[in-house]
Short mmCIF file of C-alpha atoms in Angstrom, two decimals:
data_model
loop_
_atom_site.label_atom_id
_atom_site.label_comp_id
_atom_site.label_asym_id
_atom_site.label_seq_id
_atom_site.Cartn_x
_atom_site.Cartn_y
_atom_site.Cartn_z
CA UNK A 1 -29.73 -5.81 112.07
CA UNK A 2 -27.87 -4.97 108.94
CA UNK A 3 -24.47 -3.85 110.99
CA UNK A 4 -21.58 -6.16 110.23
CA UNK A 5 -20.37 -8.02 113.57
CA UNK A 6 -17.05 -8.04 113.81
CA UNK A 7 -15.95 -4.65 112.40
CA UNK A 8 -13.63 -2.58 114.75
CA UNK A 9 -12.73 1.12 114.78
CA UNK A 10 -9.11 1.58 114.30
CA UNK A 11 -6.95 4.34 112.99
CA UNK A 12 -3.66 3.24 111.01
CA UNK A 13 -4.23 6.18 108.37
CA UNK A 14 -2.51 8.24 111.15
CA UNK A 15 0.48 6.19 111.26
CA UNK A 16 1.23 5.27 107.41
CA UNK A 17 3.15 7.99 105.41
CA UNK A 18 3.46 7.51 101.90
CA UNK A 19 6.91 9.66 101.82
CA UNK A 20 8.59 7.33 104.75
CA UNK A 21 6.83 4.12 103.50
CA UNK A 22 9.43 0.97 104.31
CA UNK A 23 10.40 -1.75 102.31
CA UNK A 24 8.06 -4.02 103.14
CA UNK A 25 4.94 -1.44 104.15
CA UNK A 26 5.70 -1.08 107.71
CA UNK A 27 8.53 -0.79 109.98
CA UNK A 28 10.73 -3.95 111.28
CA UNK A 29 13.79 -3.95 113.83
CA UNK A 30 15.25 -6.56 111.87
CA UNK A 31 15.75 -5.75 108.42
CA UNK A 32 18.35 -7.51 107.25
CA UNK A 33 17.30 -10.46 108.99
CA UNK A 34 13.38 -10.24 107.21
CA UNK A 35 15.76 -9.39 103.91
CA UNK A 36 17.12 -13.18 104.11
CA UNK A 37 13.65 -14.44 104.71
CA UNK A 38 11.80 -12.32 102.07
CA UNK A 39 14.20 -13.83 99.65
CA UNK A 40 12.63 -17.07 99.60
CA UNK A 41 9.02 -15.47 99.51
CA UNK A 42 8.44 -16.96 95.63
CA UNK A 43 9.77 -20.60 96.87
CA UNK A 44 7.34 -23.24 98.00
CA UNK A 45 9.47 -23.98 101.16
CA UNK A 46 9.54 -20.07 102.36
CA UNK A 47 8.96 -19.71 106.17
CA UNK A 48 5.78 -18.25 107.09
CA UNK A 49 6.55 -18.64 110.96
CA UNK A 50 10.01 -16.97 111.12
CA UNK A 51 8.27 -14.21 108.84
CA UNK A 52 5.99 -13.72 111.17
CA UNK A 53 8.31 -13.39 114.03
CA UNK A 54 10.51 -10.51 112.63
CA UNK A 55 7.54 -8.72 111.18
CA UNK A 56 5.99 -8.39 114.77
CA UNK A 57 2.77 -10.52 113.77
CA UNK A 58 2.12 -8.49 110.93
CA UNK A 59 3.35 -11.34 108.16
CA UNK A 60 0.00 -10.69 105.82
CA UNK A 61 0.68 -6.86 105.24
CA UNK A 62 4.23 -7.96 104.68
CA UNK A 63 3.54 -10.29 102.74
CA UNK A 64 0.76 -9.41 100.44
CA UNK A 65 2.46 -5.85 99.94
CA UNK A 66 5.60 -7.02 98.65
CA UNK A 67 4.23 -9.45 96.30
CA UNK A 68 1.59 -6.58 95.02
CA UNK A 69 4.82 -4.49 94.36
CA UNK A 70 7.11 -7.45 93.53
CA UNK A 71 4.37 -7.70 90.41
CA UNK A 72 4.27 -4.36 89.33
CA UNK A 73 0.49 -4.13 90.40
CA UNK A 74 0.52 -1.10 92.21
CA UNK A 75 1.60 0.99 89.38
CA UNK A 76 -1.07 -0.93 87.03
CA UNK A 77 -3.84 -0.08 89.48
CA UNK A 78 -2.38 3.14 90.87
CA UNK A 79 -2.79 1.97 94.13
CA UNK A 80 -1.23 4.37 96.68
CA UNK A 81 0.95 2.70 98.62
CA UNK A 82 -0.21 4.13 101.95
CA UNK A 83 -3.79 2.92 101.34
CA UNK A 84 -2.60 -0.61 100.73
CA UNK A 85 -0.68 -0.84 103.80
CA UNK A 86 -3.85 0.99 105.70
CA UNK A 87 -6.03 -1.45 104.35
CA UNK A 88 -3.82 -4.16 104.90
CA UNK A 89 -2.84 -3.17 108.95
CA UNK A 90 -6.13 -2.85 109.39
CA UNK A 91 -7.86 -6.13 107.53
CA UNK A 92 -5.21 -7.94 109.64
CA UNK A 93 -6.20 -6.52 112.81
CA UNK A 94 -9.53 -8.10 112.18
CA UNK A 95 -7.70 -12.21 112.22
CA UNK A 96 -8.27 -12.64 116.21
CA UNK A 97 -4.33 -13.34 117.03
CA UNK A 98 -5.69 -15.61 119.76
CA UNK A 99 -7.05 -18.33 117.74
CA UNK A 100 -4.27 -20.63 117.20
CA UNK A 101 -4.80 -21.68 112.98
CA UNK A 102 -7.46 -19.52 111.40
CA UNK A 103 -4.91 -16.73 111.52
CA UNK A 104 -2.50 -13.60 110.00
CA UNK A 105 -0.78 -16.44 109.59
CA UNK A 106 -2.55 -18.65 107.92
CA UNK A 107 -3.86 -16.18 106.04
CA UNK A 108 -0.30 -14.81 104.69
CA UNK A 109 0.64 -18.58 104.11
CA UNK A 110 -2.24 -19.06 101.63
CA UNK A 111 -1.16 -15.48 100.09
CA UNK A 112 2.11 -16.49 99.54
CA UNK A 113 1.27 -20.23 98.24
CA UNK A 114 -1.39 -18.49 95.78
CA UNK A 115 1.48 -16.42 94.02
CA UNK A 116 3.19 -19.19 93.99
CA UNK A 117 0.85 -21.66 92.22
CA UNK A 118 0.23 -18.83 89.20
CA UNK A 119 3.88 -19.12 88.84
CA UNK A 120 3.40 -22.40 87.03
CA UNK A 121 4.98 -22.60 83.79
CA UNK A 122 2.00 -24.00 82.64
CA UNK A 123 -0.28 -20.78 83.71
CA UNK A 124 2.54 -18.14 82.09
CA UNK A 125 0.46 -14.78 80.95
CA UNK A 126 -2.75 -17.04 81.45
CA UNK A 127 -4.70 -15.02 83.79
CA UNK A 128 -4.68 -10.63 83.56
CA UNK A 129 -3.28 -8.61 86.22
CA UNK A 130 -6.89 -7.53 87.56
CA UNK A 131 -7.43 -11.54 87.77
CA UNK A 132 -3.64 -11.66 89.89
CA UNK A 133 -5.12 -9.13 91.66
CA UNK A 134 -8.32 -10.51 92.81
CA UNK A 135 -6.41 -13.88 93.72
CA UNK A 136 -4.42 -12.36 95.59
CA UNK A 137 -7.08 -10.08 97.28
CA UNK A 138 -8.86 -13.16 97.66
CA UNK A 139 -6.36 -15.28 99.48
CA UNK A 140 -5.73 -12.32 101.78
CA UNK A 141 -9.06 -12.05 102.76
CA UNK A 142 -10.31 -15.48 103.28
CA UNK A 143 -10.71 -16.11 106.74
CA UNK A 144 -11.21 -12.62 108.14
CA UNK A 145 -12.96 -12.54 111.83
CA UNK A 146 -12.65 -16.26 111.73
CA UNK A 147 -13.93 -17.18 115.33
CA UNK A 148 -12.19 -20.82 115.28
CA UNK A 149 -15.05 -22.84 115.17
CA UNK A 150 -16.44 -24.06 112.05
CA UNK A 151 -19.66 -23.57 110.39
CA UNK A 152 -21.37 -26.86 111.73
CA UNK A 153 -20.92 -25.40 115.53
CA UNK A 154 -22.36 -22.29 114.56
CA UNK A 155 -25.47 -23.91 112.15
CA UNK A 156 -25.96 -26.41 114.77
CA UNK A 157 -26.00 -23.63 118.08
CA UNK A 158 -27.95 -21.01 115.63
CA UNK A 159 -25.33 -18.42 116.21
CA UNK A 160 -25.57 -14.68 114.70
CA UNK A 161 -23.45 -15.51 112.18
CA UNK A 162 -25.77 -18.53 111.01
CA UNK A 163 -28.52 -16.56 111.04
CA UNK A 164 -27.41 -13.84 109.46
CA UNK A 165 -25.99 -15.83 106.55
CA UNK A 166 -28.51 -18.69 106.39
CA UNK A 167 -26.73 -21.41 107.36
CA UNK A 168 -25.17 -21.43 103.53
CA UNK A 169 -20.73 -21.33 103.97
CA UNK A 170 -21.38 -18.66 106.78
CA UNK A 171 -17.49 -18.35 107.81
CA UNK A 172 -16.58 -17.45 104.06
CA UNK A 173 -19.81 -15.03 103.27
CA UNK A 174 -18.63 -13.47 106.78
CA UNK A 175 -15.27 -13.02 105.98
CA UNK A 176 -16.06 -11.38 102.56
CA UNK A 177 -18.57 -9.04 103.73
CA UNK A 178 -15.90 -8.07 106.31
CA UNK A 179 -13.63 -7.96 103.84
CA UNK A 180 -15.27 -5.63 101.79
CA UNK A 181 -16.64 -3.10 104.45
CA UNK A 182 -13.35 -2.45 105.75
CA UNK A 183 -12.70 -1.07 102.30
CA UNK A 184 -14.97 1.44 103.27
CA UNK A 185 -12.76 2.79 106.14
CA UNK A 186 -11.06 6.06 106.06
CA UNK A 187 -8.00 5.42 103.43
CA UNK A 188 -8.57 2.13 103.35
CA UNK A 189 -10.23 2.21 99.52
CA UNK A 190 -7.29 0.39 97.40
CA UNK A 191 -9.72 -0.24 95.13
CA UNK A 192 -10.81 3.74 94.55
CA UNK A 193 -9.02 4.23 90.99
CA UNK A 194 -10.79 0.98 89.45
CA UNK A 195 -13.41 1.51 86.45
CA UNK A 196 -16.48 0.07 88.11
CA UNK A 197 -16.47 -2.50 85.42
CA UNK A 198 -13.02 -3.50 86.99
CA UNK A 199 -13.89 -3.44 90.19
CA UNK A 200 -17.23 -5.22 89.46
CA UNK A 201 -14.90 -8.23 87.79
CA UNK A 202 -12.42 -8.62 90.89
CA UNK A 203 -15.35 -8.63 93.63
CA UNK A 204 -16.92 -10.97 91.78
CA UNK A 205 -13.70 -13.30 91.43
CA UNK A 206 -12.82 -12.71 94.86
CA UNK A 207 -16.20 -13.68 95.83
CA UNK A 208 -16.28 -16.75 93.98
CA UNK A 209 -12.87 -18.03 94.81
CA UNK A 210 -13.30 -17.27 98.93
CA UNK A 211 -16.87 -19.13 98.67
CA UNK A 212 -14.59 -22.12 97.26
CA UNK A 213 -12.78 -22.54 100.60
CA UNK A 214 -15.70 -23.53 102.51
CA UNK A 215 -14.52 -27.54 102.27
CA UNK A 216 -18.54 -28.25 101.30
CA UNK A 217 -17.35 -27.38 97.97
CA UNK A 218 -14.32 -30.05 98.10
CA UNK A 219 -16.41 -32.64 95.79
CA UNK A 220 -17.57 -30.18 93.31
CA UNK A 221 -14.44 -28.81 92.72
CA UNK A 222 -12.16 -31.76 93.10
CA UNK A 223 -14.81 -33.33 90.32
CA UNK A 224 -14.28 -30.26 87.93
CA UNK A 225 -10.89 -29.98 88.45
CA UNK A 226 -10.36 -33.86 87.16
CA UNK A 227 -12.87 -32.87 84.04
CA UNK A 228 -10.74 -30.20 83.78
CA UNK A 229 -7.34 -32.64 83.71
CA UNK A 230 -9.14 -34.67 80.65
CA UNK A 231 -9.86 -31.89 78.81
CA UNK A 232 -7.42 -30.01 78.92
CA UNK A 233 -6.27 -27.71 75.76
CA UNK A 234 -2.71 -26.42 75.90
CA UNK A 235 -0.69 -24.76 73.68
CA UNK A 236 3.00 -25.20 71.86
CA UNK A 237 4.68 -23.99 74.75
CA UNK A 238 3.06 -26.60 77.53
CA UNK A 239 0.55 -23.31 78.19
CA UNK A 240 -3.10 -24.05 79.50
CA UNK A 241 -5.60 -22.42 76.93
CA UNK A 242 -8.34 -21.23 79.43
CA UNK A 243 -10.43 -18.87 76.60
CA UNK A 244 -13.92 -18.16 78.89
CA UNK A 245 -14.44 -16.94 82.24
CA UNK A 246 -16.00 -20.67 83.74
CA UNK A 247 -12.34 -22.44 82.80
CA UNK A 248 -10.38 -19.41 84.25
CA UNK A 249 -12.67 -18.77 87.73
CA UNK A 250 -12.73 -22.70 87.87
CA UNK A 251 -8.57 -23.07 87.94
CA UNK A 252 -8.97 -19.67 90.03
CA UNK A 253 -10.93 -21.75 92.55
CA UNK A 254 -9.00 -24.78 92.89
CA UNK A 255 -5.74 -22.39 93.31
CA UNK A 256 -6.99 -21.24 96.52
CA UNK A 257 -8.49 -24.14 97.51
CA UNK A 258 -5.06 -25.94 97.09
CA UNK A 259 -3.32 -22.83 98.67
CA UNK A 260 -5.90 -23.60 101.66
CA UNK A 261 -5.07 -27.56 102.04
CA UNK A 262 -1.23 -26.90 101.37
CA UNK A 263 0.16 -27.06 104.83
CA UNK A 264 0.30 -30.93 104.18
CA UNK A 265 2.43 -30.14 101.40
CA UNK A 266 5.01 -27.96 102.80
CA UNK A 267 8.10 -29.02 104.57
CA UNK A 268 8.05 -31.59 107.61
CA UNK A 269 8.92 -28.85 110.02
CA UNK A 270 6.49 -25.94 109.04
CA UNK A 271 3.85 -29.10 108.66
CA UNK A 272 4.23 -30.62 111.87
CA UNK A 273 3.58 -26.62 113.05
CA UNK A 274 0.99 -26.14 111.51
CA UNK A 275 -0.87 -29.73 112.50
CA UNK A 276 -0.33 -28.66 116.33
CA UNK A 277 -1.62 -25.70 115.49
CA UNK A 278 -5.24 -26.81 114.12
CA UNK A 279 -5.78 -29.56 116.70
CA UNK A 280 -5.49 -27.44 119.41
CA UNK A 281 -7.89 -25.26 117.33
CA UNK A 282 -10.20 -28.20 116.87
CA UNK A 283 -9.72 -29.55 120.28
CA UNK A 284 -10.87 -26.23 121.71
CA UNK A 285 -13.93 -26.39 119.75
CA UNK A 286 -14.02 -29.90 121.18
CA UNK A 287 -14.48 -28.71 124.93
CA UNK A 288 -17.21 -25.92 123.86
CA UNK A 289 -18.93 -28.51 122.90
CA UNK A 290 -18.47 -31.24 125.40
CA UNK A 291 -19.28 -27.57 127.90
CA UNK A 292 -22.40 -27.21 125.94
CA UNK A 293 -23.62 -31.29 126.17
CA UNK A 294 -23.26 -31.99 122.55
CA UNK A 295 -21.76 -34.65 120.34
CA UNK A 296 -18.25 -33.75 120.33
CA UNK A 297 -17.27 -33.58 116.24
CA UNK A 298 -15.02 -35.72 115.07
CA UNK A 299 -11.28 -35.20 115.52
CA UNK A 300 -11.72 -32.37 118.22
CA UNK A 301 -11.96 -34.67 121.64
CA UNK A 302 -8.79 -34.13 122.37
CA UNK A 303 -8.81 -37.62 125.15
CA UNK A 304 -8.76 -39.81 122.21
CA UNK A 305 -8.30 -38.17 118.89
CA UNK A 306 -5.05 -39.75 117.16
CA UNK A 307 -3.23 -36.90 114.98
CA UNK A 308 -1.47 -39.23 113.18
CA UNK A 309 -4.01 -40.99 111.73
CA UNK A 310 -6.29 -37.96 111.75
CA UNK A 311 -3.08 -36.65 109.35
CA UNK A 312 -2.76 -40.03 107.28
CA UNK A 313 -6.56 -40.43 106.50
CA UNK A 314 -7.12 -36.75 105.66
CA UNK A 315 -4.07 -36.81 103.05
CA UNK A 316 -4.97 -39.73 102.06
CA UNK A 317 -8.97 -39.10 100.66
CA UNK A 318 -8.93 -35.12 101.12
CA UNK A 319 -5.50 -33.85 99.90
CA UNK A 320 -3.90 -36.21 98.04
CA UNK A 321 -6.26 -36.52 95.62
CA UNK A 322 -6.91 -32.83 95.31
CA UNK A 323 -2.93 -32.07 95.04
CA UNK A 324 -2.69 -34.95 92.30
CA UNK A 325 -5.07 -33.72 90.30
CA UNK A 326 -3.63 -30.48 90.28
CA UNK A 327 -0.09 -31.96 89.65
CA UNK A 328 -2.07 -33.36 86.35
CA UNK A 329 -3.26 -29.87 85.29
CA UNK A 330 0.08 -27.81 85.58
CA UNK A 331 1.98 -31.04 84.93
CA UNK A 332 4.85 -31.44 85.45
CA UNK A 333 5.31 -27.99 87.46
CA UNK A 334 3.61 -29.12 90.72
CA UNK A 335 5.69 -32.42 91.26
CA UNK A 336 8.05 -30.78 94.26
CA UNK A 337 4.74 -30.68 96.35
CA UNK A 338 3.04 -34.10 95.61
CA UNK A 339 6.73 -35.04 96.55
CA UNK A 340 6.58 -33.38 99.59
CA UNK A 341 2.92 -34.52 100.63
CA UNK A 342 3.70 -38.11 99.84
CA UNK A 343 7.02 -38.34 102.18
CA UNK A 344 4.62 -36.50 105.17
CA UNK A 345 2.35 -38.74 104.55
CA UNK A 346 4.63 -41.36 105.19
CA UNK A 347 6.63 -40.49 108.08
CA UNK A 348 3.23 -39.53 109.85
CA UNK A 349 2.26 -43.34 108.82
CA UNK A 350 5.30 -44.23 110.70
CA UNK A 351 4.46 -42.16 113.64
CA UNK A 352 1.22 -44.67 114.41
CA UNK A 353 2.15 -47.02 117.48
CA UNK A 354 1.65 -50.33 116.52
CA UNK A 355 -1.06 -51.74 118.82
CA UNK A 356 -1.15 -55.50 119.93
CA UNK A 357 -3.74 -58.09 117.45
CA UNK A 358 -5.56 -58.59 120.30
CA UNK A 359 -5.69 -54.95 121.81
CA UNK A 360 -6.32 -54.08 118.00
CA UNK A 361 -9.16 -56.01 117.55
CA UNK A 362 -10.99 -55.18 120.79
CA UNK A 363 -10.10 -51.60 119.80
CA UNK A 364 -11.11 -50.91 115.96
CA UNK A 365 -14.43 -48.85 116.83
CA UNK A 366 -13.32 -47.03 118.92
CA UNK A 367 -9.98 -46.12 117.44
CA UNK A 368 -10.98 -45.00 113.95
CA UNK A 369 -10.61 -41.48 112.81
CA UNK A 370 -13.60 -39.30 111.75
CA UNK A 371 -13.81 -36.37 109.57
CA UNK A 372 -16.97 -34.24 109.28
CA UNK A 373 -18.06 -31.72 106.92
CA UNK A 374 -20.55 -30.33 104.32
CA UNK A 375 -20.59 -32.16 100.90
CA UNK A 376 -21.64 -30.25 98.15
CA UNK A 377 -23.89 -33.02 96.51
CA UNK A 378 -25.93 -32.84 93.45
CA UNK A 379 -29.34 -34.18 93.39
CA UNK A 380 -30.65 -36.79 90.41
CA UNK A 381 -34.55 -34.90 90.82
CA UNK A 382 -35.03 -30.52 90.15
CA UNK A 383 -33.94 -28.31 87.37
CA UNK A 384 -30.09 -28.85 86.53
CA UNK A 385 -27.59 -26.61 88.89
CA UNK A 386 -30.05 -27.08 92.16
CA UNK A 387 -27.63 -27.98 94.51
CA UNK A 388 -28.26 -29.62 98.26
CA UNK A 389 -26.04 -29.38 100.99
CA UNK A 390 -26.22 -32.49 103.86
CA UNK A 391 -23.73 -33.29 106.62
CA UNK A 392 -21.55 -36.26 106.24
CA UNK A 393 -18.91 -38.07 108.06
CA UNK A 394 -15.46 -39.58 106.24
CA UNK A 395 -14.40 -42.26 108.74
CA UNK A 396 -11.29 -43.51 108.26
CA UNK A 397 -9.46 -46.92 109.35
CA UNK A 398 -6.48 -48.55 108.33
CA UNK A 399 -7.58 -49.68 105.27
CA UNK A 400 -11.47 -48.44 104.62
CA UNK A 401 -13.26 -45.21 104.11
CA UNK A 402 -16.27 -45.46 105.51
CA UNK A 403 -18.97 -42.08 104.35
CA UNK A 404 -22.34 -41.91 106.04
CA UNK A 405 -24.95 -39.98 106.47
CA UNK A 406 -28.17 -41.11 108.84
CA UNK A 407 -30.06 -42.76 106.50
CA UNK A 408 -26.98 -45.06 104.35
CA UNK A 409 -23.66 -46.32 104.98
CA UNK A 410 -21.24 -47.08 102.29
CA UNK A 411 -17.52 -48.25 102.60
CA UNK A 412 -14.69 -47.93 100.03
CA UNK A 413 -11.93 -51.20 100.40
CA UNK A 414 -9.20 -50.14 98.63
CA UNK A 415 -10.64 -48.29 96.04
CA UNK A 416 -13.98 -50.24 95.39
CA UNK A 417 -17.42 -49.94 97.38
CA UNK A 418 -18.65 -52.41 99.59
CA UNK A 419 -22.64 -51.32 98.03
CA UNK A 420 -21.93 -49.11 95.13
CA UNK A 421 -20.69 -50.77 91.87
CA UNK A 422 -17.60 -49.03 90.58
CA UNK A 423 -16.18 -49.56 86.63
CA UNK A 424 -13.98 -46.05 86.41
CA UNK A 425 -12.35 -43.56 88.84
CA UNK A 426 -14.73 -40.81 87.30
CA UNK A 427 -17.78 -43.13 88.37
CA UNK A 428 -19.81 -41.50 91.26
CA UNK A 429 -21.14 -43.08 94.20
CA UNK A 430 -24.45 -43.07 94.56
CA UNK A 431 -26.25 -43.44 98.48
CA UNK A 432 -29.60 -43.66 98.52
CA UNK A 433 -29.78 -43.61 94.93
CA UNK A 434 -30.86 -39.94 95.13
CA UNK A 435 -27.20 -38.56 96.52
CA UNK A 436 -24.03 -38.72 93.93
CA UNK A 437 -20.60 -38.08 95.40
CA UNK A 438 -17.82 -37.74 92.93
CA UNK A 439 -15.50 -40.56 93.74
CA UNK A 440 -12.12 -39.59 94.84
#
């Protein structure tokens, strides 16, 4: 009962050798090729799909190696460099390369995009190398063994992986202890010449940020991260002044968590790829459950789901708000991408076939777009810091957001509630008067 599932028996510590170790950590037949592409690797618009191509599918050991070496943190650590790339083959053996977004991929994208976001001016020297390192870690790590279905399939058909984690973000307290174990495997220990105080301090970081990617947390941390904005202490220089471990782990968070929802962000093209590439995900999810006789979850029937609104209404009161916020903090370092996310947000807008008054008023139930997932929600009753987790749907029209659970309905009309009093942005909205949601 205590075996991890998921955990295969593989054997790259035959094939690494730390005296012919490549360039990148493995071999490629296109060197100079990967050499353009690499180039771009600390630019927002760098090309996870073309990296993946010449590196043979192996993008996240590419990726997460050269950055590691790019920052010197190899030699700080004394990492061998055959153990990283053992550890790194092998942790990326264990993303199934037949689920079409939770991914190598994906998972090298939100590498990449991490190192990127601590490049901010405004987080210069903030964070120590065994904090890097744990972000990094982290991001490489986060959706290990990811099966393709989310947590409310496997809660609601009391898989093994519910069980075994409680029902409480199992994907992300699966992936860690994944994660973690394979560290275990022959040469695969990149963490063997930490004190254990250090090592202690980055499994603990990498913990906490991976647990932030599980979008039940999306309230919470979108809430901190504006308490955060108005607080904010910087110094002569534009530099954030983060001076205890809550402000650091909570900008830590909200990195990979914007890493995460940054596919929005990126250009058009690699966008547009990446949208196809989590529909199909969700519409596959879609038939198991159709298969199975249950209420299909929102966005995944793939008869009469409409990606471009899907795309619209999720920037619109998931992303945007997130990304803006963050564009606050680092300000004004993180403009590029609210740049970008705005124009796809547009030209998606502009995608949406304009349907007849009549046909659109016959049609408005049936054609609005639902999102579903866990809110993190804080109750008014218990000891401070209980928290309660409850499913809720974001249903999203042209011009409303409608969130419900199965007890209370409330609607936001262009930024005010149709049964919950609003005087500031920061004011929550209460359901039930025993639920508060930080407003968006």
């Amino acid at each position: 009962m205590s075996k991890i599932k998921g955990i295969q028996k593989l054997k790259h510590h035959d094939s690494v050798l730390e005296e012919d170790l490549p360039k990148y950590g493995i071999l490629v037949t296109k060197q100079e090729q990967l050499d353009k592409e690499m180039e771009n690797v600390e630019k927002w618009s760098f090309d996870i799909f073309k990296v993946n191509e010449l590196t043979n599918c192996r993008p996240l050991t590419v990726v997460t190696y050269n950055l590691l070496q790019e920052r010197g943190l190899l030699k700080t650590f004394q990492i061998p460099g055959k153990t990283l790339v053992t550890y790194l083959m092998t942790l990326e053996d264990h993303y199934k390369k037949n689920i079409k977004y939770h991914n190598q991929v994906h998972a090298a994208d939100v590498v990449q995009s991490i190192n990127y976001l601590l490049r901010a001016p405004a987080l210069e020297n903030v964070f120590t190398d065994l904090e890097i390192l744990a972000a990094i870690f982290g991001g490489a790590i986060h959706d290990v063994d990811h099966p393709g279905l989310n947590n409310q399939f496997l809660v609601a058909t009391s898989s093994e992986l519910a069980i075994m984690y409680n029902d409480e973000s199992v994907l992300e307290n699966h992936s860690l202890a994944v994660a973690f174990k394979l560290i275990q495997c022959e040469n695969c220990n990149i963490f063997e010449t930490l004190t254990t105080k250090q090592f202690q301090t980055l499994r603990k970081i990498s913990i906490d940020m991976v647990l932030a990617t599980d979008m039940s947390k999306h309230m919470s941390l979108l809430a901190d991260l504006k308490t955060m904005v108005e607080t904010k202490k910087v110094a002569g220089s534009g530099v954030l002044l983060l001076d205890n471990y809550t402000d650091r782990i909570q900008v830590l968070k909200n990195v990979i968590h914007c890493a995460d929802l940054g596919n929005p962000a990126k250009v058009l093209s690699t966008y547009r790829k990446w949208t196809d590439q989590i529909m199909e995900e969700f519409f596959t999810q879609g038939d198991l459950e159709r298969e199975k006789k249950m209420d299909i979850s929102p966005m995944m029937d793939r008869h009469n789901a409409s990606v471009e609104k899907t795309q619209v209404g999720f920037i619109d009161y998931i992303v945007h708000p997130l990304w803006e916020t963050w564009a606050d903090l680092v300000y004004p370092d993180a403009q590029n991408i609210l740049d970008n996310l705005e124009e796809n947000r547009d030209w998606y807008q502009s995608q949406i076939p304009n349907s007849p008054p009549s046909q659109e008023l016959a049609t408005t139930a049936e054609s609005s777009e639902k999102f579903q997932f866990d809110l993190l929600l804080d109750e008014d009753k218990g000891d401070v810091g209980d928290e309660n987790v409850d499913a809720f749907e974001l249903q999203i029209t042209e011009d409303d957001l409608v969130l419900s659970d199965t007890d209370s309905v409330a609607t936001l009309v262009k930024g005010e509630s149709s049964n919950s009093p609003f005087t500031t942005n920061d004011t929550p909205l209460t359901i039930e008067s025993k639920l508060t949601i930080p407003r968006l």
